[in-house]
Short mmCIF file of C-alpha atoms in Angstrom, two decimals:
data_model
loop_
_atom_site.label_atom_id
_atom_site.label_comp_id
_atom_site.label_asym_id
_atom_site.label_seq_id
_atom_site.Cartn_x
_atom_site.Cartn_y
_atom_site.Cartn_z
CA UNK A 357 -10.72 -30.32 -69.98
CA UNK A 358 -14.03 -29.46 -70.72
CA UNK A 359 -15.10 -25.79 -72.15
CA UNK A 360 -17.01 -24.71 -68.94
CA UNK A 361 -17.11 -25.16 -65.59
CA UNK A 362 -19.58 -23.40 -62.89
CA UNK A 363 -19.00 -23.02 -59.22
CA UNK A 364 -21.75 -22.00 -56.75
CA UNK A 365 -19.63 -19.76 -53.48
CA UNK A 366 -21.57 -18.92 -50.87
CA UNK A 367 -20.64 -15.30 -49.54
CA UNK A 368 -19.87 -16.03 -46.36
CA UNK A 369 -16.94 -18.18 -47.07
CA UNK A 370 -13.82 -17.66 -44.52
CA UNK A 371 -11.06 -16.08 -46.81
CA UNK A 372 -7.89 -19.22 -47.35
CA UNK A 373 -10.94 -22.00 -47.64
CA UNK A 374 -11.19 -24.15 -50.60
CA UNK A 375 -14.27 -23.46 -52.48
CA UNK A 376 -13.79 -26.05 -55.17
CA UNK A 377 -12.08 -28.22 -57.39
CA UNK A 378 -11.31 -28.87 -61.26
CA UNK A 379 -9.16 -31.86 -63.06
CA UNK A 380 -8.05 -32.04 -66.62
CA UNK A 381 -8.16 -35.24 -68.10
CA UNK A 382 -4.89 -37.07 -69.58
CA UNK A 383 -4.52 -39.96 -71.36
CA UNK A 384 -1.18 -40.40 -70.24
CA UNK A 385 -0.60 -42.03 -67.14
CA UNK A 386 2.41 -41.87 -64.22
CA UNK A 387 4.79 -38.68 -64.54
CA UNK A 388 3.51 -37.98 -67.79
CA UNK A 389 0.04 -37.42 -66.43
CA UNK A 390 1.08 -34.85 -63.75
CA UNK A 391 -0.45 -31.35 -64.16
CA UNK A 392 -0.51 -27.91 -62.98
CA UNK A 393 -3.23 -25.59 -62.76
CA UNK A 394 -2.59 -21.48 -62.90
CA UNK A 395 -5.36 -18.58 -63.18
CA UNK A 396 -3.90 -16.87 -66.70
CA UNK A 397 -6.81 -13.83 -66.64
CA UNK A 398 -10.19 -13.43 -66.01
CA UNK A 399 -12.10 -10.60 -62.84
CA UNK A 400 -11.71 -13.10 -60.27
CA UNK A 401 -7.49 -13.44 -60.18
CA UNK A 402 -7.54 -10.96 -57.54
CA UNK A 403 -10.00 -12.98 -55.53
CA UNK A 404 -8.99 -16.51 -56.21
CA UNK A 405 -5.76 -18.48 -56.07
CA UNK A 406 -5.67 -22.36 -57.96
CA UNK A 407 -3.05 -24.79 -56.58
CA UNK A 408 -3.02 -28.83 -57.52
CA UNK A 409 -3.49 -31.65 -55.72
CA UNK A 410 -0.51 -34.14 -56.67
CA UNK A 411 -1.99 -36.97 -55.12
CA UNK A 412 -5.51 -36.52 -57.31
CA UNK A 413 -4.04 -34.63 -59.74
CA UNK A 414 -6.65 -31.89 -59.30
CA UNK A 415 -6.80 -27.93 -59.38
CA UNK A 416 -8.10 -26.31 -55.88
CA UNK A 417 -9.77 -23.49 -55.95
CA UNK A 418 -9.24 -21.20 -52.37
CA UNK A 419 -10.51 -17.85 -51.27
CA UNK A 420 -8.34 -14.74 -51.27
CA UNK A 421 -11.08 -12.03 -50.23
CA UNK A 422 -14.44 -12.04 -48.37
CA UNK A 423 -17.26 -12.16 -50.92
CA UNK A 424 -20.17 -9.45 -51.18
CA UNK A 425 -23.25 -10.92 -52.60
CA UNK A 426 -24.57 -7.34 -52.66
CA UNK A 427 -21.51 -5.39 -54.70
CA UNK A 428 -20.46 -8.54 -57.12
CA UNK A 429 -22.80 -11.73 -57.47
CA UNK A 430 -20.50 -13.41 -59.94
CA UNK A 431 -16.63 -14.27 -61.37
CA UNK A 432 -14.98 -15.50 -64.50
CA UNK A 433 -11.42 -17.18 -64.46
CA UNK A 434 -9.75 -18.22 -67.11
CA UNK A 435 -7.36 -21.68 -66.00
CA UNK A 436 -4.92 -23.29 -67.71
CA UNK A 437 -3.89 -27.05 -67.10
CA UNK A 438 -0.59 -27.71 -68.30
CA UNK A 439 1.91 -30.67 -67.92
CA UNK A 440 4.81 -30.46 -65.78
CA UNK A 441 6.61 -33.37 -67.82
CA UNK A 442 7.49 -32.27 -71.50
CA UNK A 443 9.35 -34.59 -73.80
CA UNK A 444 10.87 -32.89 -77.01
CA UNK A 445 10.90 -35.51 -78.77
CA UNK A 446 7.06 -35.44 -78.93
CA UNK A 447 7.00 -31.33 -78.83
CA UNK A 448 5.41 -31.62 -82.63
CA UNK A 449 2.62 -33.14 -81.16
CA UNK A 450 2.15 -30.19 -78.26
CA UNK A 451 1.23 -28.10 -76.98
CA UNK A 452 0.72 -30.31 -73.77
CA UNK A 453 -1.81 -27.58 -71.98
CA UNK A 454 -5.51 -26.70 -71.97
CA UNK A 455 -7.32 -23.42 -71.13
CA UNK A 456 -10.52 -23.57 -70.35
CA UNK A 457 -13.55 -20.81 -68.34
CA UNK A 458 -14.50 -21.33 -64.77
CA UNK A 459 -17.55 -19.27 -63.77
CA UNK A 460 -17.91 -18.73 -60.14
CA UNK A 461 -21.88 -18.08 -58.96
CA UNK A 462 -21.70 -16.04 -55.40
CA UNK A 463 -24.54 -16.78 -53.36
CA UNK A 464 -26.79 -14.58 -51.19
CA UNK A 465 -26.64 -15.58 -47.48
CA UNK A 466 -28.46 -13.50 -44.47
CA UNK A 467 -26.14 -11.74 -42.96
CA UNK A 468 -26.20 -9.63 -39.86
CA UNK A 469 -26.21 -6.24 -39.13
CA UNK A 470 -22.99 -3.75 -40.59
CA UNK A 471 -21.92 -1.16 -38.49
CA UNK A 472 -20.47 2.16 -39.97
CA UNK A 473 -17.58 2.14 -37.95
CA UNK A 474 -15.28 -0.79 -36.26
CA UNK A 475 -15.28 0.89 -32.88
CA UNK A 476 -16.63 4.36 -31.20
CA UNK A 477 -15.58 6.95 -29.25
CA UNK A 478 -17.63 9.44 -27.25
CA UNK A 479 -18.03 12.21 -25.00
CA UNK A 480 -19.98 13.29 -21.83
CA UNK A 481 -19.40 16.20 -19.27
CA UNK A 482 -19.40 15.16 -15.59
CA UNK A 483 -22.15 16.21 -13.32
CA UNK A 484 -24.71 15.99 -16.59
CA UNK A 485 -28.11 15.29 -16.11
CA UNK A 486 -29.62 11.88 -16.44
CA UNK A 487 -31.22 11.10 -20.09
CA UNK A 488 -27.95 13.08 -21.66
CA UNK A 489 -27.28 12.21 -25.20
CA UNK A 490 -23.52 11.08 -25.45
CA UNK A 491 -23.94 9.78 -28.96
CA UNK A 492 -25.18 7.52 -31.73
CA UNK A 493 -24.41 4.38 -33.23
CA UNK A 494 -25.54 3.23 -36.61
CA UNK A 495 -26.08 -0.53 -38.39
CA UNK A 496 -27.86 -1.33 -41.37
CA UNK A 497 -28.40 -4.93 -42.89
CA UNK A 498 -26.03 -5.69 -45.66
CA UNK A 499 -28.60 -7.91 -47.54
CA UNK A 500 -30.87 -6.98 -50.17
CA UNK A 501 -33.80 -7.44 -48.13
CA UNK A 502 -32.28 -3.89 -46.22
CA UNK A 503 -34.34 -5.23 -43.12
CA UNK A 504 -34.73 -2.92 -40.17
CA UNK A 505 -32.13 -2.98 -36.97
CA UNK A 506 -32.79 -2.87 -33.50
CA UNK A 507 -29.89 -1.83 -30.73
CA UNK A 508 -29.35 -2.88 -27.52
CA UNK A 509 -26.86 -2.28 -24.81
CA UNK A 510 -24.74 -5.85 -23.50
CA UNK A 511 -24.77 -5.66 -19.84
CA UNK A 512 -22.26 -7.90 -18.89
CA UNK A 513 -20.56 -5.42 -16.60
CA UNK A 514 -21.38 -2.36 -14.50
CA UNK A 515 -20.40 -0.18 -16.62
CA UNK A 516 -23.24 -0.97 -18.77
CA UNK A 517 -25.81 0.42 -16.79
CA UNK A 518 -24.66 3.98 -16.96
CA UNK A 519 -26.19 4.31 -19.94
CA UNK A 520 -29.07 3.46 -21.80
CA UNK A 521 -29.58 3.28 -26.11
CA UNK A 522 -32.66 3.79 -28.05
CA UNK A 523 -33.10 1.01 -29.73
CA UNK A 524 -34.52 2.51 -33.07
CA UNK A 525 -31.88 5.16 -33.80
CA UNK A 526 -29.29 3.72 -31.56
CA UNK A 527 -28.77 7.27 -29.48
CA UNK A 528 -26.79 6.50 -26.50
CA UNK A 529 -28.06 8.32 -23.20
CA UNK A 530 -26.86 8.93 -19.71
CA UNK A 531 -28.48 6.45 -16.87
CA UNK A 532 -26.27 8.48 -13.87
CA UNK A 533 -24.37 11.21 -13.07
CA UNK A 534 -20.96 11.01 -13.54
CA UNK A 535 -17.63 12.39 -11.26
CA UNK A 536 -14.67 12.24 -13.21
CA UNK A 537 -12.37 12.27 -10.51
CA UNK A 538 -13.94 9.31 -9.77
CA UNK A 539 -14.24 7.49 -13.23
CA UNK A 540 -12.81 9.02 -16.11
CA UNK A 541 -13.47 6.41 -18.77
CA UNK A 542 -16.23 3.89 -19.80
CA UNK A 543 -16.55 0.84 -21.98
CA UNK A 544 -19.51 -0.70 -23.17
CA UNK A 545 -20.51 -2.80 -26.14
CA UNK A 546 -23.58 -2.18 -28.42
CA UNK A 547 -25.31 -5.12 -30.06
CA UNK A 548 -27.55 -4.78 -33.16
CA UNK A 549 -30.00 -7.17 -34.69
CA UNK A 550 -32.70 -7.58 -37.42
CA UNK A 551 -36.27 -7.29 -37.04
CA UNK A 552 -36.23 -10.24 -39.12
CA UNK A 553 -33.73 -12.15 -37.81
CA UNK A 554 -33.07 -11.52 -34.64
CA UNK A 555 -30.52 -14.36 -33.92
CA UNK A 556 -28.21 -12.67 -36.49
CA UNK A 557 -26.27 -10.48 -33.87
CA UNK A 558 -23.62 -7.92 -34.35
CA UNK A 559 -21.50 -6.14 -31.72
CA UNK A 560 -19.06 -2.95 -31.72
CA UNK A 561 -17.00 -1.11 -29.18
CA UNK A 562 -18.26 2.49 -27.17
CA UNK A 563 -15.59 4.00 -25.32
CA UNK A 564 -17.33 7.00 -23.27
CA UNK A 565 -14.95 9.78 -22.00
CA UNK A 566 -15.86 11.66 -18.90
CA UNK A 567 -14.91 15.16 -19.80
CA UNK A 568 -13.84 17.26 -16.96
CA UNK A 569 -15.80 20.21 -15.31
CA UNK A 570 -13.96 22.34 -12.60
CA UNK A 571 -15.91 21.30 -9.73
CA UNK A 572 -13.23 20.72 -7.15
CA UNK A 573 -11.62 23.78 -5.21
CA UNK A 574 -7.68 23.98 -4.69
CA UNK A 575 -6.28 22.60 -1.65
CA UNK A 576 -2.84 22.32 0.34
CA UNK A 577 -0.74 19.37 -0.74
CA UNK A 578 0.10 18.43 2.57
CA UNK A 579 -0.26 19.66 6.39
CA UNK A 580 2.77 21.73 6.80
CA UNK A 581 4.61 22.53 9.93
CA UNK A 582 6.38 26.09 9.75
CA UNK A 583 8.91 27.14 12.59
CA UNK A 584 10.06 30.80 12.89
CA UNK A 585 12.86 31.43 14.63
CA UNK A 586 12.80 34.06 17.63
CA UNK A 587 15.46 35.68 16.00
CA UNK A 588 14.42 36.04 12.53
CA UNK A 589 15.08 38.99 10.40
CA UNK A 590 12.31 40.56 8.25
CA UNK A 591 11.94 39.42 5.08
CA UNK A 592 12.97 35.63 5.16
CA UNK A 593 11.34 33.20 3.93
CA UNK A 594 10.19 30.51 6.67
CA UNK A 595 8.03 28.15 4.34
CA UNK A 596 7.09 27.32 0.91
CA UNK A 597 3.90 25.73 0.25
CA UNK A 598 2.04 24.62 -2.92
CA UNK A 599 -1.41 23.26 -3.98
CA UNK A 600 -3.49 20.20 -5.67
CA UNK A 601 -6.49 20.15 -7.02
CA UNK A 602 -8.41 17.15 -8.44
CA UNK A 603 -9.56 18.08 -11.33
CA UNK A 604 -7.51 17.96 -14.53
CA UNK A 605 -4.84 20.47 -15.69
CA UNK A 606 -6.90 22.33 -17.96
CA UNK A 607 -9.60 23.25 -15.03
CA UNK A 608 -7.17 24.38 -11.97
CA UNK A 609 -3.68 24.17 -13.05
CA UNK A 610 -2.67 27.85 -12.40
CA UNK A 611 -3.04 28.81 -8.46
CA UNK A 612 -3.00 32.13 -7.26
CA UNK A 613 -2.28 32.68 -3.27
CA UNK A 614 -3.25 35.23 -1.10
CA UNK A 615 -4.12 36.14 2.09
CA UNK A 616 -7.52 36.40 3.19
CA UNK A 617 -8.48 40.00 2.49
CA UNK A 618 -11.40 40.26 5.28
CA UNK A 619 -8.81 40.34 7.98
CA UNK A 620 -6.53 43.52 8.29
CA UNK A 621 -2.78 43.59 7.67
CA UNK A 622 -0.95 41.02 9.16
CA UNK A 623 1.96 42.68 11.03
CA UNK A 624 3.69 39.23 11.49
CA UNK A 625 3.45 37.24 7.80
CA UNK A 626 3.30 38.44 4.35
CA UNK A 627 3.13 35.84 1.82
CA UNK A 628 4.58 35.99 -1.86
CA UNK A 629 3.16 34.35 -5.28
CA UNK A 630 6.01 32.60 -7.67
CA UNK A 631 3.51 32.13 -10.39
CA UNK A 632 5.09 28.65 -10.33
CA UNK A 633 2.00 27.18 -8.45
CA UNK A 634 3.42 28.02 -5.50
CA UNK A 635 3.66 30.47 -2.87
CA UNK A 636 6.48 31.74 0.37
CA UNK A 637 5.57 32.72 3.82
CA UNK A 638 7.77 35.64 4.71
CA UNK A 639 8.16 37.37 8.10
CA UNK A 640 7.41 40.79 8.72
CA UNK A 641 9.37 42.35 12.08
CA UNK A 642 12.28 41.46 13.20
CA UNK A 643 12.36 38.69 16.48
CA UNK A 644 9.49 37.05 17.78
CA UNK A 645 9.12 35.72 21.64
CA UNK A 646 7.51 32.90 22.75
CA UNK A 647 6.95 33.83 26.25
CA UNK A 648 4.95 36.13 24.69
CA UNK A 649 3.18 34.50 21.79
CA UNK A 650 4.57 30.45 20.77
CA UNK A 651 1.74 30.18 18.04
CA UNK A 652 0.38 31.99 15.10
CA UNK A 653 -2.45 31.06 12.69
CA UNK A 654 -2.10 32.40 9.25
CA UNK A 655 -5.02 32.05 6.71
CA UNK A 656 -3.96 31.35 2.96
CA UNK A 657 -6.43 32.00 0.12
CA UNK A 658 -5.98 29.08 -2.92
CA UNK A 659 -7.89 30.04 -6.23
CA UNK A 660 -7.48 27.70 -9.61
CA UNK A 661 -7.84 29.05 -13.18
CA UNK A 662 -10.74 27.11 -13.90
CA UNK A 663 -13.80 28.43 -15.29
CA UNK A 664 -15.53 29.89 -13.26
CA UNK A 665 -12.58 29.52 -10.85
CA UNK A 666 -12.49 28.03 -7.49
CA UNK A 667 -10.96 28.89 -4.14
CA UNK A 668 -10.52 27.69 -0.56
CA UNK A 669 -9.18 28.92 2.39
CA UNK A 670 -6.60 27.01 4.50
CA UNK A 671 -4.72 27.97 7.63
CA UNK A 672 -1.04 27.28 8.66
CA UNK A 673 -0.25 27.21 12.04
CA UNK A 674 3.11 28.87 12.45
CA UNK A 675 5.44 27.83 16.09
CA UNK A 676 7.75 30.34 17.26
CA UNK A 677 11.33 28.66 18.00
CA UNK A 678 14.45 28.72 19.70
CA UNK A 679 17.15 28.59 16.85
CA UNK A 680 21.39 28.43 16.74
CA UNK A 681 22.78 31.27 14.79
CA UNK A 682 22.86 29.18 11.60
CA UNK A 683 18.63 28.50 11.73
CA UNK A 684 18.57 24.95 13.18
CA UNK A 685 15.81 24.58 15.58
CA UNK A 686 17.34 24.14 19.16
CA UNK A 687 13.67 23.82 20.88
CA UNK A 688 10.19 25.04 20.44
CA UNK A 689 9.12 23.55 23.99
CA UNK A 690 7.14 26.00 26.76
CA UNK A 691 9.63 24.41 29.38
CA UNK A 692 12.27 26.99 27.85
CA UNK A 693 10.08 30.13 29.24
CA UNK A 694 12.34 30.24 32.34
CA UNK A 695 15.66 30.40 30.66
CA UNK A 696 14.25 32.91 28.62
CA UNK A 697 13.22 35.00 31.82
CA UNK A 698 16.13 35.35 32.59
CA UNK A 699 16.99 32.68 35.52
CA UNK A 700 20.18 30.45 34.66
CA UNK A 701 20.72 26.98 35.59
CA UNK A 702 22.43 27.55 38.56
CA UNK A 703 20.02 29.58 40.07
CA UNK A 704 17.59 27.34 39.29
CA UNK A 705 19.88 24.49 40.81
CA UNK A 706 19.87 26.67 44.10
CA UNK A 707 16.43 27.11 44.44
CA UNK A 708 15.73 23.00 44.22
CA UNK A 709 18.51 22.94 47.22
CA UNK A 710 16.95 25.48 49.54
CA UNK A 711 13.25 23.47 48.75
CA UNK A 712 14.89 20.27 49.97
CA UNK A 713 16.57 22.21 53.02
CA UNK A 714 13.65 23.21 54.29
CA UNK A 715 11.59 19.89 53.97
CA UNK A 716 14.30 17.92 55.90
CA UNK A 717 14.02 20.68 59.01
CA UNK A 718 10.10 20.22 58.82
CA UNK A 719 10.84 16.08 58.72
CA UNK A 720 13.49 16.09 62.00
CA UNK A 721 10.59 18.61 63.68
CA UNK A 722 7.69 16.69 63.45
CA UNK A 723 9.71 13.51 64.41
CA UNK A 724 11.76 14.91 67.76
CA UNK A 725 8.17 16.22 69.01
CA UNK A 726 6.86 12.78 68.75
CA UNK A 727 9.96 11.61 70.44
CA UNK A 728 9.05 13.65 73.75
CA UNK A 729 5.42 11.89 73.93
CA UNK A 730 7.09 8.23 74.23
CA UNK A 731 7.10 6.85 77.41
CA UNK A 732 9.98 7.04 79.43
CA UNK A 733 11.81 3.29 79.73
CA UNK A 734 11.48 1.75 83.44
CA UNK A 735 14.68 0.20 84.61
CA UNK A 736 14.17 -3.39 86.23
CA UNK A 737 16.05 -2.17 89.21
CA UNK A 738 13.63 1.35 89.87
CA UNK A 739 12.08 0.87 93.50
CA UNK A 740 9.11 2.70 91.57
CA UNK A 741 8.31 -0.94 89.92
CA UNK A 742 5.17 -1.58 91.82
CA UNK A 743 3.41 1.90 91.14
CA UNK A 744 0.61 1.62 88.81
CA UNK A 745 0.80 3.24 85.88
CA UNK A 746 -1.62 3.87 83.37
CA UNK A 747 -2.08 5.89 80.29
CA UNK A 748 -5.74 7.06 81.20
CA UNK A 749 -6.61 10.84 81.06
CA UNK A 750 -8.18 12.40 84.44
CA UNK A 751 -12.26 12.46 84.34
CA UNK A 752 -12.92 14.68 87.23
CA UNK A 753 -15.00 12.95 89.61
CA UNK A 754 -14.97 9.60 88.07
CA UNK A 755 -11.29 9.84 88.69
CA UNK A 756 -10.94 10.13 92.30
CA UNK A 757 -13.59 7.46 92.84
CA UNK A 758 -10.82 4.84 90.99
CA UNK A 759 -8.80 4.64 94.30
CA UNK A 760 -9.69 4.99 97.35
CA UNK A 761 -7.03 7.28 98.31
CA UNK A 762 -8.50 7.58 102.18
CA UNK A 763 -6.85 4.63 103.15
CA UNK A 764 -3.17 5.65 102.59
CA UNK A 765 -4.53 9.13 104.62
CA UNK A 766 -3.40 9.89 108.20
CA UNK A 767 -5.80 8.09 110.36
CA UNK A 768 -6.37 11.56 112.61
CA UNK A 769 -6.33 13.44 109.22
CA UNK A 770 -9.45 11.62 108.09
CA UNK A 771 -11.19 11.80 111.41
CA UNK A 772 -10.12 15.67 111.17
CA UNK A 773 -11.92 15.45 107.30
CA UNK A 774 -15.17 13.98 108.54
CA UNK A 775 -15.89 17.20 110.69
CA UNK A 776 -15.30 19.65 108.15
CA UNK A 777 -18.92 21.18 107.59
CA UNK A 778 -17.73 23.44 104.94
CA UNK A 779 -16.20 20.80 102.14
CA UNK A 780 -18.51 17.84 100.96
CA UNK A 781 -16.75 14.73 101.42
CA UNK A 782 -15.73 12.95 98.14
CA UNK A 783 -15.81 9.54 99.00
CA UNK A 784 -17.44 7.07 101.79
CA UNK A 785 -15.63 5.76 104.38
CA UNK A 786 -15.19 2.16 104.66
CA UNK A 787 -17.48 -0.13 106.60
CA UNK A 788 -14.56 -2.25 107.62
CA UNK A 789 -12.58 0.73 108.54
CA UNK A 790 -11.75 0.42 112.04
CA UNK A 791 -10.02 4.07 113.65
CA UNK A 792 -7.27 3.84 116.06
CA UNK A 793 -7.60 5.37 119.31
CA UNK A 794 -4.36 7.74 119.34
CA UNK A 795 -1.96 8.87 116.54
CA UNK A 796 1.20 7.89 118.56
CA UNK A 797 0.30 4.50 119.39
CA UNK A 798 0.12 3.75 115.54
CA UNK A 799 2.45 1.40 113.46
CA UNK A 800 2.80 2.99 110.34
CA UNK A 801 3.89 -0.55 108.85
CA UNK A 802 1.35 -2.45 110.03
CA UNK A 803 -1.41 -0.12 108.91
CA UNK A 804 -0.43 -0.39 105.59
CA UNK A 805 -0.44 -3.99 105.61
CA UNK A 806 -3.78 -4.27 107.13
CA UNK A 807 -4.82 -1.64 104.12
#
């Protein structure tokens, strides 16, 4: 080959690309003529790799590491081309190889902005102000030319508007306020350009942790439902009860319970603190009765360990119980207040009797007086068949002037009526009414028929 060869290489090559070729002439031709190319010495072995093209019969050169304009503009490799064919009985006229310089010329491309760091991580208490710093990000241009940056926040997400960035000294600031128990984490990507060359874009990673502030007070777990039995012995426990809290372990994991000191002294409850996070509801006296008390209300204090610490009052409501000797609940209803008064089943059984008793002797009253007001029934045969009857109360003087009743009278007996000065007749004799002239001579019979 010839003594030199020079290769322009632009920095931004992609690392495994071929950047260039070189071929050692032969004279000999077929499998004599094959060759191989290596990299003997030289800065650039490290950087380079040489393989041959069997076909052509020429060296490639390929890229083993990115190139820096900026920190090494140029490379020397020394390559050897040597043939793969060797025939000894032409080794006096050898060697059958070639050496010869390859300079490599790195070229200066405009490049975009270098961060400091691959990826961030940051930090923000929740409940901060708005306009918080959380941090700073920093890019430089990796050219020469050392041109100024400008940063700006992506927003292709939500996220991205928590926050704003200065875009001179890349100073990340709050845009909300946070709740951790909400959100506890943020991602957001910073881009940074040059002044110069603002299509030249680079991005990098901000993770933004939401770091916890005890701002949450303790709380029951759950909505418990403690029984005490009526016959409960002082001392036992009747419940155990624990606590959450939202924020994180280091800002509430510790609870203390108590009971709320503004009242007085329960004489019912006392409660106890495990220092396990959790707390027993103990009874006081010995037997409780629900005829005369079924419900009690006990309020619990809950503090955390947080700083400053946080508490909240809760309040169990506690039913009083009917229980078998070995503390299963037999009933908490009110409908067990009689038994408990002392009346038995039978008795109770007894009374229902006597109630139904009496309402069948009120029943057969009321029905044999309406019995007696009926009508009696007329037989077909009664010679009282042709009386009029009629269901019409008595009006006085309307009454009497309903029937004449003169004309069924003694013919003498209302002549005898007609003269009495002292008794205002009732009704007016008949103009067809024709008087007989002596009571003997009268046909009872007839009279009535002529009536």
């Amino acid at each position: 080959p010839s003594e030199h060869y020079q290769l322009y290489v632009p920095e931004s090559a992609q690392v495994g690309s071929a950047v260039g070729k070189i071929k050692a002439n032969d004279a000999d031709t077929g499998s004599n003529a094959d060759m191989k190319y290596t990299i003997i010495n030289g800065d650039g072995a490290g950087v380079f790799s040489i393989s041959t093209d069997k076909e052509t019969r020429e060296g490639i050169l390929s890229l083993k590491k990115p190139l820096n304009y900026e920190k090494k503009k140029s490379y020397t490799l020394n390559i050897e081309g040597a043939n793969t064919h060797l025939d000894f009985r032409f080794s006096h006229l050898g060697p059958f190889k070639d050496v010869t310089m390859l300079k490599v010329i790195v070229g200066d491309v405009d490049e975009p902005p270098l961060f400091t760091m691959p990826s961030y991580v940051m930090e923000v208490y929740e409940n901060a102000k708005i306009g918080t710093p959380v941090g700073t990000v920093t890019a430089h241009d990796p050219d020469a030319a050392n041109s100024l940056v400008r940063y700006f926040i992506d927003h292709n997400t939500e996220e991205d508007r928590y926050f704003t960035i200065d875009a001179s000294t890349g100073t990340i600031k709050t845009a909300k306020i946070f709740d951790r128990e909400e959100t506890p984490w943020y991602n957001i990507t910073v881009a940074a350009s040059e002044i110069d060359n603002p299509e030249l874009v680079s991005h990098v990673p901000v993770g933004v942790r939401i770091l916890d502030v005890n701002d949450n007070p303790p709380e029951l777990a759950r909505d418990y439902d403690v029984v005490v039995c009526e016959n409960s012995k002082p001392g036992q426990v009747i419940q155990t009860i624990t606590a959450t809290d939202k924020d994180n372990s280091a800002n509430g994991a510790r609870f203390h319970f108590s009971l709320d000191e503004g009242l007085s002294l329960n004489p019912n409850f006392t409660l106890r603190n495990n220092e396990d996070n959790t707390a027993s509801i103990l009874t006081r006296r010995r037997r409780y009765s629900r005829t005369t008390q079924d419900t009690y209300y006990l309020p619990v204090l809950i503090s955390d360990g947080g700083v400053p610490p946080l508490s909240s009052s809760s309040t169990l409501t506690i039913r009083v119980c009917a229980c078998e000797r070995d503390g299963r609940v037999r009933t908490c209803h009110a409908e067990a207040f009689l038994s408990s008064a002392g009346l038995s089943t039978g008795a109770l059984i007894a009374i229902l009797l006597c109630i139904v008793i009496l309402l069948a002797i009120v029943v057969l009253f009321i029905t044999l007086r309406r019995s007696k007001k009926e009508p009696l029934i007329i037989s077909e045969e009664d010679v009282r068949e042709n009386v009029v009857t009629y269901d019409d109360e008595g009006g006085g003087e309307e009454d009497t002037e309903a029937f004449d009743i003169t004309a069924l009278r003694n013919p003498s007996a209302a002549e005898e009526l007609k003269y009495r000065r002292d008794v205002r007749p009732e009704v007016k004799p008949l103009s067809r009414h024709h008087p007989s002239s002596s009571l003997d001579s009268i046909d009872v019979q007839e009279f009535l028929n002529q009536r």
